[in-house]
Amino acid sequence: MTQPPPQMPPPYPFQPVRQHGTATAALVLGILGIVVVPGLGIVAWILGHMALKEIDANPQAGWSNRDHANIGKILGIVGTALFAMIFLCFGVYFVGLFAIIAGSGA
């Protein structure tokens, strides 16, 4: 008589991988804030911070994209700094232009 093949042990139980939507939104807005619209960096910074707080507050939830939140937050900081520099440059330009126009009219 032949013996039946040995049974395989049951698979190890694992938590399903969950994507945090706010973290993904922070990453996307951070990229868009650098490439297209620098003002979106502020939103990415805030969303990245919120997502990191939620992920760190509940580690048993099994969020898999903490790195998206972190990168989105960093890109948001860079995008906000870029937005501030652009805003400052335009401000200096227009103040200088106004000073030249006002000085030549006297």
mmCIF file with all atom_site columns, N, CA, C and O in Angstrom, residues 76-103:
data_model
loop_
_atom_site.group_PDB
_atom_site.id
_atom_site.type_symbol
_atom_site.label_atom_id
_atom_site.label_alt_id
_atom_site.label_comp_id
_atom_site.label_asym_id
_atom_site.label_entity_id
_atom_site.label_seq_id
_atom_site.pdbx_PDB_ins_code
_atom_site.Cartn_x
_atom_site.Cartn_y
_atom_site.Cartn_z
_atom_site.occupancy
_atom_site.B_iso_or_equiv
_atom_site.pdbx_formal_charge
_atom_site.auth_seq_id
_atom_site.auth_comp_id
_atom_site.auth_asym_id
_atom_site.auth_atom_id
_atom_site.pdbx_PDB_model_num
ATOM 1   N N  . GLY A 1 76  ? 6.547  68.483  -0.421  1.00 0.00 ? 76  GLY A N  1
ATOM 2   C CA . GLY A 1 76  ? 5.723  69.630  -0.050  1.00 0.00 ? 76  GLY A CA 1
ATOM 3   C C  . GLY A 1 76  ? 6.552  70.751  0.556   1.00 0.00 ? 76  GLY A C  1
ATOM 4   O O  . GLY A 1 76  ? 6.331  71.927  0.267   1.00 0.00 ? 76  GLY A O  1
ATOM 5   N N  . ILE A 1 77  ? 7.524  70.397  1.386   1.00 0.00 ? 77  ILE A N  1
ATOM 6   C CA . ILE A 1 77  ? 8.416  71.406  1.969   1.00 0.00 ? 77  ILE A CA 1
ATOM 7   C C  . ILE A 1 77  ? 9.229  72.083  0.878   1.00 0.00 ? 77  ILE A C  1
ATOM 8   O O  . ILE A 1 77  ? 9.354  73.312  0.845   1.00 0.00 ? 77  ILE A O  1
ATOM 9   N N  . VAL A 1 78  ? 9.769  71.276  -0.038  1.00 0.00 ? 78  VAL A N  1
ATOM 10  C CA . VAL A 1 78  ? 10.562 71.841  -1.136  1.00 0.00 ? 78  VAL A CA 1
ATOM 11  C C  . VAL A 1 78  ? 9.679  72.701  -2.037  1.00 0.00 ? 78  VAL A C  1
ATOM 12  O O  . VAL A 1 78  ? 10.077 73.803  -2.452  1.00 0.00 ? 78  VAL A O  1
ATOM 13  N N  . GLY A 1 79  ? 8.472  72.227  -2.344  1.00 0.00 ? 79  GLY A N  1
ATOM 14  C CA . GLY A 1 79  ? 7.551  73.003  -3.177  1.00 0.00 ? 79  GLY A CA 1
ATOM 15  C C  . GLY A 1 79  ? 7.130  74.307  -2.521  1.00 0.00 ? 79  GLY A C  1
ATOM 16  O O  . GLY A 1 79  ? 6.988  75.335  -3.185  1.00 0.00 ? 79  GLY A O  1
ATOM 17  N N  . THR A 1 80  ? 6.942  74.290  -1.186  1.00 0.00 ? 80  THR A N  1
ATOM 18  C CA . THR A 1 80  ? 6.591  75.508  -0.470  1.00 0.00 ? 80  THR A CA 1
ATOM 19  C C  . THR A 1 80  ? 7.743  76.497  -0.496  1.00 0.00 ? 80  THR A C  1
ATOM 20  O O  . THR A 1 80  ? 7.530  77.704  -0.688  1.00 0.00 ? 80  THR A O  1
ATOM 21  N N  . ALA A 1 81  ? 8.972  76.011  -0.319  1.00 0.00 ? 81  ALA A N  1
ATOM 22  C CA . ALA A 1 81  ? 10.136 76.895  -0.397  1.00 0.00 ? 81  ALA A CA 1
ATOM 23  C C  . ALA A 1 81  ? 10.274 77.477  -1.801  1.00 0.00 ? 81  ALA A C  1
ATOM 24  O O  . ALA A 1 81  ? 10.577 78.669  -1.966  1.00 0.00 ? 81  ALA A O  1
ATOM 25  N N  . LEU A 1 82  ? 10.026 76.665  -2.809  1.00 0.00 ? 82  LEU A N  1
ATOM 26  C CA . LEU A 1 82  ? 10.070 77.142  -4.190  1.00 0.00 ? 82  LEU A CA 1
ATOM 27  C C  . LEU A 1 82  ? 9.005  78.209  -4.430  1.00 0.00 ? 82  LEU A C  1
ATOM 28  O O  . LEU A 1 82  ? 9.279  79.246  -5.048  1.00 0.00 ? 82  LEU A O  1
ATOM 29  N N  . PHE A 1 83  ? 7.805  77.971  -3.919  1.00 0.00 ? 83  PHE A N  1
ATOM 30  C CA . PHE A 1 83  ? 6.714  78.932  -4.048  1.00 0.00 ? 83  PHE A CA 1
ATOM 31  C C  . PHE A 1 83  ? 7.071  80.244  -3.354  1.00 0.00 ? 83  PHE A C  1
ATOM 32  O O  . PHE A 1 83  ? 6.830  81.327  -3.896  1.00 0.00 ? 83  PHE A O  1
ATOM 33  N N  . ALA A 1 84  ? 7.670  80.168  -2.172  1.00 0.00 ? 84  ALA A N  1
ATOM 34  C CA . ALA A 1 84  ? 8.057  81.374  -1.434  1.00 0.00 ? 84  ALA A CA 1
ATOM 35  C C  . ALA A 1 84  ? 9.132  82.152  -2.195  1.00 0.00 ? 84  ALA A C  1
ATOM 36  O O  . ALA A 1 84  ? 9.081  83.387  -2.262  1.00 0.00 ? 84  ALA A O  1
ATOM 37  N N  . MET A 1 85  ? 10.094 81.441  -2.788  1.00 0.00 ? 85  MET A N  1
ATOM 38  C CA . MET A 1 85  ? 11.144 82.136  -3.555  1.00 0.00 ? 85  MET A CA 1
ATOM 39  C C  . MET A 1 85  ? 10.560 82.797  -4.801  1.00 0.00 ? 85  MET A C  1
ATOM 40  O O  . MET A 1 85  ? 10.945 83.926  -5.139  1.00 0.00 ? 85  MET A O  1
ATOM 41  N N  . ILE A 1 86  ? 9.664  82.126  -5.495  1.00 0.00 ? 86  ILE A N  1
ATOM 42  C CA . ILE A 1 86  ? 9.036  82.717  -6.677  1.00 0.00 ? 86  ILE A CA 1
ATOM 43  C C  . ILE A 1 86  ? 8.224  83.943  -6.275  1.00 0.00 ? 86  ILE A C  1
ATOM 44  O O  . ILE A 1 86  ? 8.304  85.002  -6.928  1.00 0.00 ? 86  ILE A O  1
ATOM 45  N N  . PHE A 1 87  ? 7.446  83.818  -5.195  1.00 0.00 ? 87  PHE A N  1
ATOM 46  C CA . PHE A 1 87  ? 6.646  84.940  -4.707  1.00 0.00 ? 87  PHE A CA 1
ATOM 47  C C  . PHE A 1 87  ? 7.536  86.114  -4.318  1.00 0.00 ? 87  PHE A C  1
ATOM 48  O O  . PHE A 1 87  ? 7.241  87.263  -4.639  1.00 0.00 ? 87  PHE A O  1
ATOM 49  N N  . LEU A 1 88  ? 8.649  85.841  -3.645  1.00 0.00 ? 88  LEU A N  1
ATOM 50  C CA . LEU A 1 88  ? 9.588  86.889  -3.244  1.00 0.00 ? 88  LEU A CA 1
ATOM 51  C C  . LEU A 1 88  ? 10.233 87.558  -4.459  1.00 0.00 ? 88  LEU A C  1
ATOM 52  O O  . LEU A 1 88  ? 10.357 88.791  -4.508  1.00 0.00 ? 88  LEU A O  1
ATOM 53  N N  . CYS A 1 89  ? 10.617 86.767  -5.441  1.00 0.00 ? 89  CYS A N  1
ATOM 54  C CA . CYS A 1 89  ? 11.233 87.338  -6.649  1.00 0.00 ? 89  CYS A CA 1
ATOM 55  C C  . CYS A 1 89  ? 10.256 88.242  -7.402  1.00 0.00 ? 89  CYS A C  1
ATOM 56  O O  . CYS A 1 89  ? 10.636 89.327  -7.855  1.00 0.00 ? 89  CYS A O  1
ATOM 57  N N  . PHE A 1 90  ? 9.012  87.804  -7.549  1.00 0.00 ? 90  PHE A N  1
ATOM 58  C CA . PHE A 1 90  ? 8.021  88.650  -8.207  1.00 0.00 ? 90  PHE A CA 1
ATOM 59  C C  . PHE A 1 90  ? 7.763  89.919  -7.399  1.00 0.00 ? 90  PHE A C  1
ATOM 60  O O  . PHE A 1 90  ? 7.608  90.997  -7.970  1.00 0.00 ? 90  PHE A O  1
ATOM 61  N N  . GLY A 1 91  ? 7.739  89.802  -6.092  1.00 0.00 ? 91  GLY A N  1
ATOM 62  C CA . GLY A 1 91  ? 7.540  90.978  -5.247  1.00 0.00 ? 91  GLY A CA 1
ATOM 63  C C  . GLY A 1 91  ? 8.659  91.986  -5.404  1.00 0.00 ? 91  GLY A C  1
ATOM 64  O O  . GLY A 1 91  ? 8.410  93.185  -5.560  1.00 0.00 ? 91  GLY A O  1
ATOM 65  N N  . VAL A 1 92  ? 9.897  91.518  -5.385  1.00 0.00 ? 92  VAL A N  1
ATOM 66  C CA . VAL A 1 92  ? 11.039 92.417  -5.559  1.00 0.00 ? 92  VAL A CA 1
ATOM 67  C C  . VAL A 1 92  ? 11.018 93.036  -6.951  1.00 0.00 ? 92  VAL A C  1
ATOM 68  O O  . VAL A 1 92  ? 11.292 94.233  -7.122  1.00 0.00 ? 92  VAL A O  1
ATOM 69  N N  . TYR A 1 93  ? 10.661 92.244  -7.949  1.00 0.00 ? 93  TYR A N  1
ATOM 70  C CA . TYR A 1 93  ? 10.601 92.752  -9.317  1.00 0.00 ? 93  TYR A CA 1
ATOM 71  C C  . TYR A 1 93  ? 9.575  93.886  -9.448  1.00 0.00 ? 93  TYR A C  1
ATOM 72  O O  . TYR A 1 93  ? 9.873  94.945  -9.998  1.00 0.00 ? 93  TYR A O  1
ATOM 73  N N  . PHE A 1 94  ? 8.373  93.654  -8.920  1.00 0.00 ? 94  PHE A N  1
ATOM 74  C CA . PHE A 1 94  ? 7.330  94.665  -9.065  1.00 0.00 ? 94  PHE A CA 1
ATOM 75  C C  . PHE A 1 94  ? 7.586  95.898  -8.203  1.00 0.00 ? 94  PHE A C  1
ATOM 76  O O  . PHE A 1 94  ? 7.274  97.013  -8.620  1.00 0.00 ? 94  PHE A O  1
ATOM 77  N N  . VAL A 1 95  ? 8.179  95.738  -7.045  1.00 0.00 ? 95  VAL A N  1
ATOM 78  C CA . VAL A 1 95  ? 8.532  96.898  -6.215  1.00 0.00 ? 95  VAL A CA 1
ATOM 79  C C  . VAL A 1 95  ? 9.614  97.709  -6.908  1.00 0.00 ? 95  VAL A C  1
ATOM 80  O O  . VAL A 1 95  ? 9.559  98.952  -6.961  1.00 0.00 ? 95  VAL A O  1
ATOM 81  N N  . GLY A 1 96  ? 10.594 97.025  -7.488  1.00 0.00 ? 96  GLY A N  1
ATOM 82  C CA . GLY A 1 96  ? 11.647 97.732  -8.233  1.00 0.00 ? 96  GLY A CA 1
ATOM 83  C C  . GLY A 1 96  ? 11.100 98.424  -9.453  1.00 0.00 ? 96  GLY A C  1
ATOM 84  O O  . GLY A 1 96  ? 11.477 99.561  -9.771  1.00 0.00 ? 96  GLY A O  1
ATOM 85  N N  . LEU A 1 97  ? 10.195 97.750  -10.165 1.00 0.00 ? 97  LEU A N  1
ATOM 86  C CA . LEU A 1 97  ? 9.589  98.344  -11.345 1.00 0.00 ? 97  LEU A CA 1
ATOM 87  C C  . LEU A 1 97  ? 8.774  99.593  -10.968 1.00 0.00 ? 97  LEU A C  1
ATOM 88  O O  . LEU A 1 97  ? 8.855  100.623 -11.646 1.00 0.00 ? 97  LEU A O  1
ATOM 89  N N  . PHE A 1 98  ? 8.036  99.506  -9.874  1.00 0.00 ? 98  PHE A N  1
ATOM 90  C CA . PHE A 1 98  ? 7.263  100.646 -9.400  1.00 0.00 ? 98  PHE A CA 1
ATOM 91  C C  . PHE A 1 98  ? 8.179  101.803 -8.990  1.00 0.00 ? 98  PHE A C  1
ATOM 92  O O  . PHE A 1 98  ? 7.898  102.975 -9.273  1.00 0.00 ? 98  PHE A O  1
ATOM 93  N N  . ALA A 1 99  ? 9.306  101.494 -8.357  1.00 0.00 ? 99  ALA A N  1
ATOM 94  C CA . ALA A 1 99  ? 10.254 102.529 -7.943  1.00 0.00 ? 99  ALA A CA 1
ATOM 95  C C  . ALA A 1 99  ? 10.873 103.202 -9.161  1.00 0.00 ? 99  ALA A C  1
ATOM 96  O O  . ALA A 1 99  ? 11.058 104.436 -9.164  1.00 0.00 ? 99  ALA A O  1
ATOM 97  N N  . ILE A 1 100 ? 11.170 102.456 -10.201 1.00 0.00 ? 100 ILE A N  1
ATOM 98  C CA . ILE A 1 100 ? 11.746 103.043 -11.419 1.00 0.00 ? 100 ILE A CA 1
ATOM 99  C C  . ILE A 1 100 ? 10.728 103.951 -12.097 1.00 0.00 ? 100 ILE A C  1
ATOM 100 O O  . ILE A 1 100 ? 11.049 105.054 -12.530 1.00 0.00 ? 100 ILE A O  1
ATOM 101 N N  . ILE A 1 101 ? 9.481  103.475 -12.185 1.00 0.00 ? 101 ILE A N  1
ATOM 102 C CA . ILE A 1 101 ? 8.447  104.271 -12.832 1.00 0.00 ? 101 ILE A CA 1
ATOM 103 C C  . ILE A 1 101 ? 8.165  105.533 -12.028 1.00 0.00 ? 101 ILE A C  1
ATOM 104 O O  . ILE A 1 101 ? 8.022  106.640 -12.580 1.00 0.00 ? 101 ILE A O  1
ATOM 105 N N  . ALA A 1 102 ? 8.079  105.419 -10.693 1.00 0.00 ? 102 ALA A N  1
ATOM 106 C CA . ALA A 1 102 ? 7.817  106.578 -9.860  1.00 0.00 ? 102 ALA A CA 1
ATOM 107 C C  . ALA A 1 102 ? 8.986  107.564 -9.884  1.00 0.00 ? 102 ALA A C  1
ATOM 108 O O  . ALA A 1 102 ? 8.780  108.784 -9.844  1.00 0.00 ? 102 ALA A O  1
ATOM 109 N N  . GLY A 1 103 ? 10.205 107.051 -9.972  1.00 0.00 ? 103 GLY A N  1
ATOM 110 C CA . GLY A 1 103 ? 11.378 107.947 -9.993  1.00 0.00 ? 103 GLY A CA 1
ATOM 111 C C  . GLY A 1 103 ? 11.549 108.670 -11.313 1.00 0.00 ? 103 GLY A C  1
ATOM 112 O O  . GLY A 1 103 ? 12.042 109.799 -11.358 1.00 0.00 ? 103 GLY A O  1
#
